[in-house]
Amino acid sequence: MTDLDISGSDEGDFTVIRLVGDVDVSAAARLRDALARLIADPAEKVLVDLTDVPFLDSTGLGVLVGRLKAQRVGGGDLALVIQSERLLRNFRITGLDRVFNIHASVADAVAADA
């Protein structure tokens, strides 16, 4: 089991949540709780940075989808930063690449929002 480090910051109009480590069934509850704690308002624009996530399983995908739904219902949004072709493949296979806005970097996401 790899520990998952979760941190938050503000960049542009986004609340940026950076994940470092595997996002799997053992980390899903911690991720869900951290997202709820770090996102103060469902109307916020959130960016989850998966740059340093080598592995993301279906449980982790489920947590991200759940938070995306909560943000959109509240008038906000949740986008992702993904650089790994392996992770991008997971999103393409599941069709979630058409559900999430996916960016190559935090800077790209902030620039696209401006």
Short mmCIF file of N, CA and C in Angstrom, two decimals:
data_model
loop_
_atom_site.label_atom_id
_atom_site.label_comp_id
_atom_site.label_asym_id
_atom_site.label_seq_id
_atom_site.Cartn_x
_atom_site.Cartn_y
_atom_site.Cartn_z
N MET A 1 0.85 -1.19 0.00
CA MET A 1 0.00 0.00 0.00
C MET A 1 0.89 1.24 0.00
N THR A 2 0.65 2.13 -0.94
CA THR A 2 1.38 3.39 -1.03
C THR A 2 0.55 4.48 -0.37
N ASP A 3 1.22 5.31 0.44
CA ASP A 3 0.52 6.43 1.04
C ASP A 3 0.13 7.43 -0.03
N LEU A 4 -1.00 8.06 0.16
CA LEU A 4 -1.46 9.10 -0.74
C LEU A 4 -1.34 10.43 -0.01
N ASP A 5 -0.55 11.34 -0.56
CA ASP A 5 -0.42 12.69 -0.01
C ASP A 5 -1.39 13.59 -0.76
N ILE A 6 -2.11 14.41 0.00
CA ILE A 6 -3.14 15.29 -0.56
C ILE A 6 -2.89 16.69 -0.02
N SER A 7 -2.78 17.67 -0.92
CA SER A 7 -2.61 19.05 -0.49
C SER A 7 -3.46 19.96 -1.36
N GLY A 8 -3.77 21.12 -0.82
CA GLY A 8 -4.60 22.07 -1.55
C GLY A 8 -3.98 23.45 -1.58
N SER A 9 -4.29 24.19 -2.64
CA SER A 9 -3.85 25.57 -2.78
C SER A 9 -4.81 26.28 -3.73
N ASP A 10 -4.65 27.58 -3.85
CA ASP A 10 -5.44 28.36 -4.79
C ASP A 10 -4.53 28.83 -5.92
N GLU A 11 -4.98 28.65 -7.15
CA GLU A 11 -4.25 29.14 -8.32
C GLU A 11 -5.27 29.68 -9.31
N GLY A 12 -5.15 30.98 -9.62
CA GLY A 12 -6.16 31.61 -10.46
C GLY A 12 -7.50 31.51 -9.75
N ASP A 13 -8.52 31.13 -10.48
CA ASP A 13 -9.85 30.98 -9.89
C ASP A 13 -10.11 29.56 -9.40
N PHE A 14 -9.08 28.72 -9.38
CA PHE A 14 -9.23 27.32 -9.02
C PHE A 14 -8.78 27.04 -7.59
N THR A 15 -9.44 26.10 -6.95
CA THR A 15 -8.90 25.41 -5.80
C THR A 15 -8.18 24.20 -6.39
N VAL A 16 -6.87 24.13 -6.22
CA VAL A 16 -6.07 23.05 -6.80
C VAL A 16 -5.78 22.03 -5.71
N ILE A 17 -6.10 20.78 -6.00
CA ILE A 17 -5.83 19.68 -5.08
C ILE A 17 -4.80 18.78 -5.74
N ARG A 18 -3.64 18.67 -5.12
CA ARG A 18 -2.55 17.86 -5.66
C ARG A 18 -2.50 16.52 -4.95
N LEU A 19 -2.47 15.47 -5.74
CA LEU A 19 -2.39 14.12 -5.21
C LEU A 19 -1.02 13.55 -5.57
N VAL A 20 -0.40 12.87 -4.61
CA VAL A 20 0.88 12.21 -4.84
C VAL A 20 0.78 10.80 -4.27
N GLY A 21 0.86 9.82 -5.15
CA GLY A 21 0.77 8.42 -4.73
C GLY A 21 -0.38 7.72 -5.43
N ASP A 22 -0.56 6.47 -5.08
CA ASP A 22 -1.61 5.67 -5.69
C ASP A 22 -2.99 6.05 -5.15
N VAL A 23 -3.96 6.12 -6.05
CA VAL A 23 -5.35 6.35 -5.67
C VAL A 23 -6.08 5.04 -5.92
N ASP A 24 -6.21 4.27 -4.84
CA ASP A 24 -6.82 2.95 -4.95
C ASP A 24 -7.83 2.76 -3.83
N VAL A 25 -8.35 1.55 -3.71
CA VAL A 25 -9.40 1.28 -2.74
C VAL A 25 -8.96 1.63 -1.32
N SER A 26 -7.69 1.45 -1.00
CA SER A 26 -7.22 1.74 0.35
C SER A 26 -7.13 3.25 0.62
N ALA A 27 -7.07 4.06 -0.42
CA ALA A 27 -6.96 5.51 -0.26
C ALA A 27 -8.26 6.25 -0.55
N ALA A 28 -9.27 5.55 -1.04
CA ALA A 28 -10.50 6.20 -1.50
C ALA A 28 -11.21 7.00 -0.41
N ALA A 29 -11.35 6.43 0.76
CA ALA A 29 -12.05 7.14 1.84
C ALA A 29 -11.29 8.40 2.26
N ARG A 30 -9.97 8.29 2.34
CA ARG A 30 -9.15 9.48 2.67
C ARG A 30 -9.30 10.56 1.62
N LEU A 31 -9.32 10.14 0.34
CA LEU A 31 -9.47 11.11 -0.74
C LEU A 31 -10.84 11.77 -0.67
N ARG A 32 -11.88 10.99 -0.48
CA ARG A 32 -13.24 11.55 -0.39
C ARG A 32 -13.32 12.57 0.75
N ASP A 33 -12.78 12.22 1.92
CA ASP A 33 -12.81 13.12 3.07
C ASP A 33 -11.99 14.38 2.82
N ALA A 34 -10.82 14.22 2.20
CA ALA A 34 -9.97 15.37 1.92
C ALA A 34 -10.62 16.32 0.92
N LEU A 35 -11.26 15.78 -0.10
CA LEU A 35 -11.95 16.63 -1.07
C LEU A 35 -13.06 17.42 -0.39
N ALA A 36 -13.80 16.78 0.49
CA ALA A 36 -14.88 17.47 1.21
C ALA A 36 -14.31 18.56 2.11
N ARG A 37 -13.15 18.32 2.72
CA ARG A 37 -12.53 19.29 3.62
C ARG A 37 -11.90 20.45 2.85
N LEU A 38 -11.24 20.17 1.72
CA LEU A 38 -10.50 21.19 0.98
C LEU A 38 -11.38 22.03 0.06
N ILE A 39 -12.55 21.54 -0.29
CA ILE A 39 -13.44 22.29 -1.18
C ILE A 39 -14.52 22.92 -0.31
N ALA A 40 -14.38 24.22 -0.09
CA ALA A 40 -15.26 24.92 0.83
C ALA A 40 -16.66 25.14 0.28
N ASP A 41 -16.79 25.21 -1.03
CA ASP A 41 -18.05 25.60 -1.64
C ASP A 41 -18.29 24.79 -2.92
N PRO A 42 -19.46 24.17 -3.07
CA PRO A 42 -19.71 23.41 -4.29
C PRO A 42 -19.80 24.28 -5.54
N ALA A 43 -19.79 25.58 -5.40
CA ALA A 43 -19.80 26.47 -6.56
C ALA A 43 -18.38 26.77 -7.03
N GLU A 44 -17.37 26.26 -6.31
CA GLU A 44 -15.98 26.50 -6.69
C GLU A 44 -15.59 25.74 -7.95
N LYS A 45 -14.58 26.28 -8.60
CA LYS A 45 -13.92 25.56 -9.69
C LYS A 45 -12.73 24.84 -9.07
N VAL A 46 -12.72 23.54 -9.21
CA VAL A 46 -11.70 22.70 -8.60
C VAL A 46 -10.86 22.05 -9.69
N LEU A 47 -9.58 21.95 -9.43
CA LEU A 47 -8.65 21.29 -10.33
C LEU A 47 -7.91 20.24 -9.53
N VAL A 48 -8.07 18.97 -9.89
CA VAL A 48 -7.36 17.89 -9.22
C VAL A 48 -6.16 17.52 -10.07
N ASP A 49 -4.97 17.72 -9.50
CA ASP A 49 -3.72 17.49 -10.20
C ASP A 49 -3.26 16.05 -9.95
N LEU A 50 -3.33 15.23 -11.00
CA LEU A 50 -2.95 13.82 -10.93
C LEU A 50 -1.57 13.57 -11.53
N THR A 51 -0.76 14.61 -11.66
CA THR A 51 0.56 14.50 -12.27
C THR A 51 1.42 13.44 -11.58
N ASP A 52 1.35 13.38 -10.26
CA ASP A 52 2.19 12.46 -9.49
C ASP A 52 1.42 11.26 -8.97
N VAL A 53 0.41 10.84 -9.74
CA VAL A 53 -0.37 9.65 -9.41
C VAL A 53 -0.02 8.56 -10.44
N PRO A 54 0.73 7.53 -10.00
CA PRO A 54 1.09 6.48 -10.95
C PRO A 54 -0.01 5.46 -11.20
N PHE A 55 -0.97 5.37 -10.26
CA PHE A 55 -2.02 4.35 -10.38
C PHE A 55 -3.33 4.92 -9.85
N LEU A 56 -4.40 4.70 -10.61
CA LEU A 56 -5.74 5.14 -10.24
C LEU A 56 -6.70 4.01 -10.58
N ASP A 57 -7.35 3.43 -9.57
CA ASP A 57 -8.26 2.32 -9.85
C ASP A 57 -9.70 2.82 -9.96
N SER A 58 -10.62 1.88 -10.17
CA SER A 58 -12.02 2.25 -10.38
C SER A 58 -12.63 2.90 -9.13
N THR A 59 -12.15 2.55 -7.95
CA THR A 59 -12.65 3.19 -6.74
C THR A 59 -12.25 4.66 -6.72
N GLY A 60 -11.01 4.95 -7.10
CA GLY A 60 -10.55 6.33 -7.20
C GLY A 60 -11.32 7.11 -8.25
N LEU A 61 -11.58 6.47 -9.39
CA LEU A 61 -12.40 7.11 -10.42
C LEU A 61 -13.78 7.45 -9.87
N GLY A 62 -14.34 6.52 -9.11
CA GLY A 62 -15.66 6.75 -8.53
C GLY A 62 -15.69 7.95 -7.59
N VAL A 63 -14.64 8.11 -6.80
CA VAL A 63 -14.56 9.27 -5.89
C VAL A 63 -14.52 10.56 -6.71
N LEU A 64 -13.73 10.59 -7.77
CA LEU A 64 -13.64 11.79 -8.60
C LEU A 64 -14.96 12.09 -9.30
N VAL A 65 -15.63 11.07 -9.80
CA VAL A 65 -16.93 11.27 -10.45
C VAL A 65 -17.95 11.79 -9.44
N GLY A 66 -17.95 11.23 -8.25
CA GLY A 66 -18.88 11.70 -7.21
C GLY A 66 -18.67 13.17 -6.87
N ARG A 67 -17.40 13.57 -6.76
CA ARG A 67 -17.11 14.97 -6.44
C ARG A 67 -17.44 15.88 -7.61
N LEU A 68 -17.22 15.40 -8.84
CA LEU A 68 -17.59 16.17 -10.03
C LEU A 68 -19.09 16.45 -10.01
N LYS A 69 -19.89 15.43 -9.73
CA LYS A 69 -21.34 15.61 -9.68
C LYS A 69 -21.73 16.63 -8.63
N ALA A 70 -21.11 16.54 -7.44
CA ALA A 70 -21.42 17.49 -6.37
C ALA A 70 -21.07 18.92 -6.77
N GLN A 71 -19.94 19.09 -7.43
CA GLN A 71 -19.54 20.43 -7.86
C GLN A 71 -20.50 20.97 -8.90
N ARG A 72 -20.85 20.16 -9.88
CA ARG A 72 -21.74 20.64 -10.94
C ARG A 72 -23.13 20.94 -10.42
N VAL A 73 -23.65 20.13 -9.51
CA VAL A 73 -24.96 20.41 -8.90
C VAL A 73 -24.91 21.73 -8.14
N GLY A 74 -23.77 22.02 -7.51
CA GLY A 74 -23.62 23.26 -6.75
C GLY A 74 -23.26 24.46 -7.59
N GLY A 75 -23.11 24.29 -8.90
CA GLY A 75 -22.79 25.41 -9.77
C GLY A 75 -21.30 25.55 -10.06
N GLY A 76 -20.51 24.65 -9.56
CA GLY A 76 -19.07 24.69 -9.80
C GLY A 76 -18.66 23.67 -10.84
N ASP A 77 -17.40 23.31 -10.81
CA ASP A 77 -16.89 22.31 -11.74
C ASP A 77 -15.64 21.68 -11.14
N LEU A 78 -15.25 20.55 -11.70
CA LEU A 78 -14.04 19.86 -11.30
C LEU A 78 -13.34 19.39 -12.57
N ALA A 79 -12.11 19.85 -12.75
CA ALA A 79 -11.30 19.47 -13.89
C ALA A 79 -10.09 18.71 -13.38
N LEU A 80 -9.37 18.07 -14.30
CA LEU A 80 -8.23 17.24 -13.94
C LEU A 80 -6.99 17.66 -14.70
N VAL A 81 -5.84 17.46 -14.07
CA VAL A 81 -4.55 17.57 -14.74
C VAL A 81 -4.00 16.15 -14.82
N ILE A 82 -3.80 15.68 -16.04
CA ILE A 82 -3.26 14.34 -16.26
C ILE A 82 -2.17 14.42 -17.31
N GLN A 83 -0.99 13.92 -16.97
CA GLN A 83 0.11 13.86 -17.92
C GLN A 83 0.43 12.43 -18.33
N SER A 84 0.08 11.47 -17.52
CA SER A 84 0.40 10.08 -17.76
C SER A 84 -0.51 9.46 -18.81
N GLU A 85 0.10 8.89 -19.84
CA GLU A 85 -0.69 8.21 -20.88
C GLU A 85 -1.47 7.04 -20.28
N ARG A 86 -0.89 6.39 -19.29
CA ARG A 86 -1.57 5.26 -18.63
C ARG A 86 -2.88 5.72 -17.98
N LEU A 87 -2.83 6.83 -17.26
CA LEU A 87 -4.05 7.34 -16.63
C LEU A 87 -5.04 7.84 -17.68
N LEU A 88 -4.53 8.53 -18.68
CA LEU A 88 -5.42 9.02 -19.75
C LEU A 88 -6.15 7.86 -20.42
N ARG A 89 -5.47 6.75 -20.59
CA ARG A 89 -6.09 5.57 -21.19
C ARG A 89 -7.28 5.10 -20.35
N ASN A 90 -7.14 5.12 -19.02
CA ASN A 90 -8.26 4.75 -18.14
C ASN A 90 -9.47 5.65 -18.38
N PHE A 91 -9.23 6.93 -18.55
CA PHE A 91 -10.33 7.86 -18.77
C PHE A 91 -10.95 7.66 -20.16
N ARG A 92 -10.13 7.35 -21.14
CA ARG A 92 -10.66 7.09 -22.49
C ARG A 92 -11.49 5.82 -22.53
N ILE A 93 -10.98 4.75 -21.94
CA ILE A 93 -11.68 3.46 -21.94
C ILE A 93 -13.05 3.57 -21.28
N THR A 94 -13.13 4.33 -20.20
CA THR A 94 -14.39 4.47 -19.46
C THR A 94 -15.29 5.56 -20.03
N GLY A 95 -14.78 6.34 -20.99
CA GLY A 95 -15.56 7.44 -21.54
C GLY A 95 -15.53 8.69 -20.67
N LEU A 96 -14.79 8.65 -19.59
CA LEU A 96 -14.74 9.80 -18.68
C LEU A 96 -13.93 10.96 -19.24
N ASP A 97 -13.18 10.71 -20.32
CA ASP A 97 -12.48 11.82 -20.97
C ASP A 97 -13.47 12.78 -21.62
N ARG A 98 -14.71 12.33 -21.81
CA ARG A 98 -15.75 13.21 -22.36
C ARG A 98 -16.59 13.86 -21.26
N VAL A 99 -16.36 13.45 -20.02
CA VAL A 99 -17.11 13.97 -18.88
C VAL A 99 -16.30 15.04 -18.15
N PHE A 100 -15.02 14.75 -17.95
CA PHE A 100 -14.13 15.68 -17.25
C PHE A 100 -13.42 16.57 -18.26
N ASN A 101 -13.14 17.81 -17.87
CA ASN A 101 -12.20 18.65 -18.61
C ASN A 101 -10.82 18.24 -18.14
N ILE A 102 -9.98 17.81 -19.07
CA ILE A 102 -8.65 17.31 -18.74
C ILE A 102 -7.61 18.23 -19.36
N HIS A 103 -6.64 18.63 -18.53
CA HIS A 103 -5.57 19.55 -18.97
C HIS A 103 -4.22 18.89 -18.77
N ALA A 104 -3.21 19.36 -19.51
CA ALA A 104 -1.86 18.82 -19.42
C ALA A 104 -1.08 19.35 -18.23
N SER A 105 -1.49 20.53 -17.72
CA SER A 105 -0.81 21.12 -16.56
C SER A 105 -1.75 22.08 -15.86
N VAL A 106 -1.38 22.44 -14.64
CA VAL A 106 -2.16 23.43 -13.89
C VAL A 106 -2.13 24.76 -14.64
N ALA A 107 -0.96 25.14 -15.16
CA ALA A 107 -0.85 26.39 -15.91
C ALA A 107 -1.77 26.40 -17.12
N ASP A 108 -1.86 25.27 -17.84
CA ASP A 108 -2.76 25.18 -18.99
C ASP A 108 -4.21 25.37 -18.58
N ALA A 109 -4.60 24.77 -17.47
CA ALA A 109 -5.98 24.88 -16.98
C ALA A 109 -6.29 26.33 -16.60
N VAL A 110 -5.38 26.97 -15.89
CA VAL A 110 -5.60 28.37 -15.47
C VAL A 110 -5.68 29.27 -16.69
N ALA A 111 -4.79 29.04 -17.68
CA ALA A 111 -4.80 29.85 -18.91
C ALA A 111 -6.09 29.63 -19.70
N ALA A 112 -6.56 28.39 -19.77
CA ALA A 112 -7.79 28.09 -20.51
C ALA A 112 -9.00 28.74 -19.85
N ASP A 113 -8.93 28.94 -18.55
CA ASP A 113 -10.05 29.53 -17.81
C ASP A 113 -10.06 31.05 -17.90
N ALA A 114 -8.92 31.63 -18.22
CA ALA A 114 -8.80 33.10 -18.22
C ALA A 114 -9.54 33.74 -19.38
#
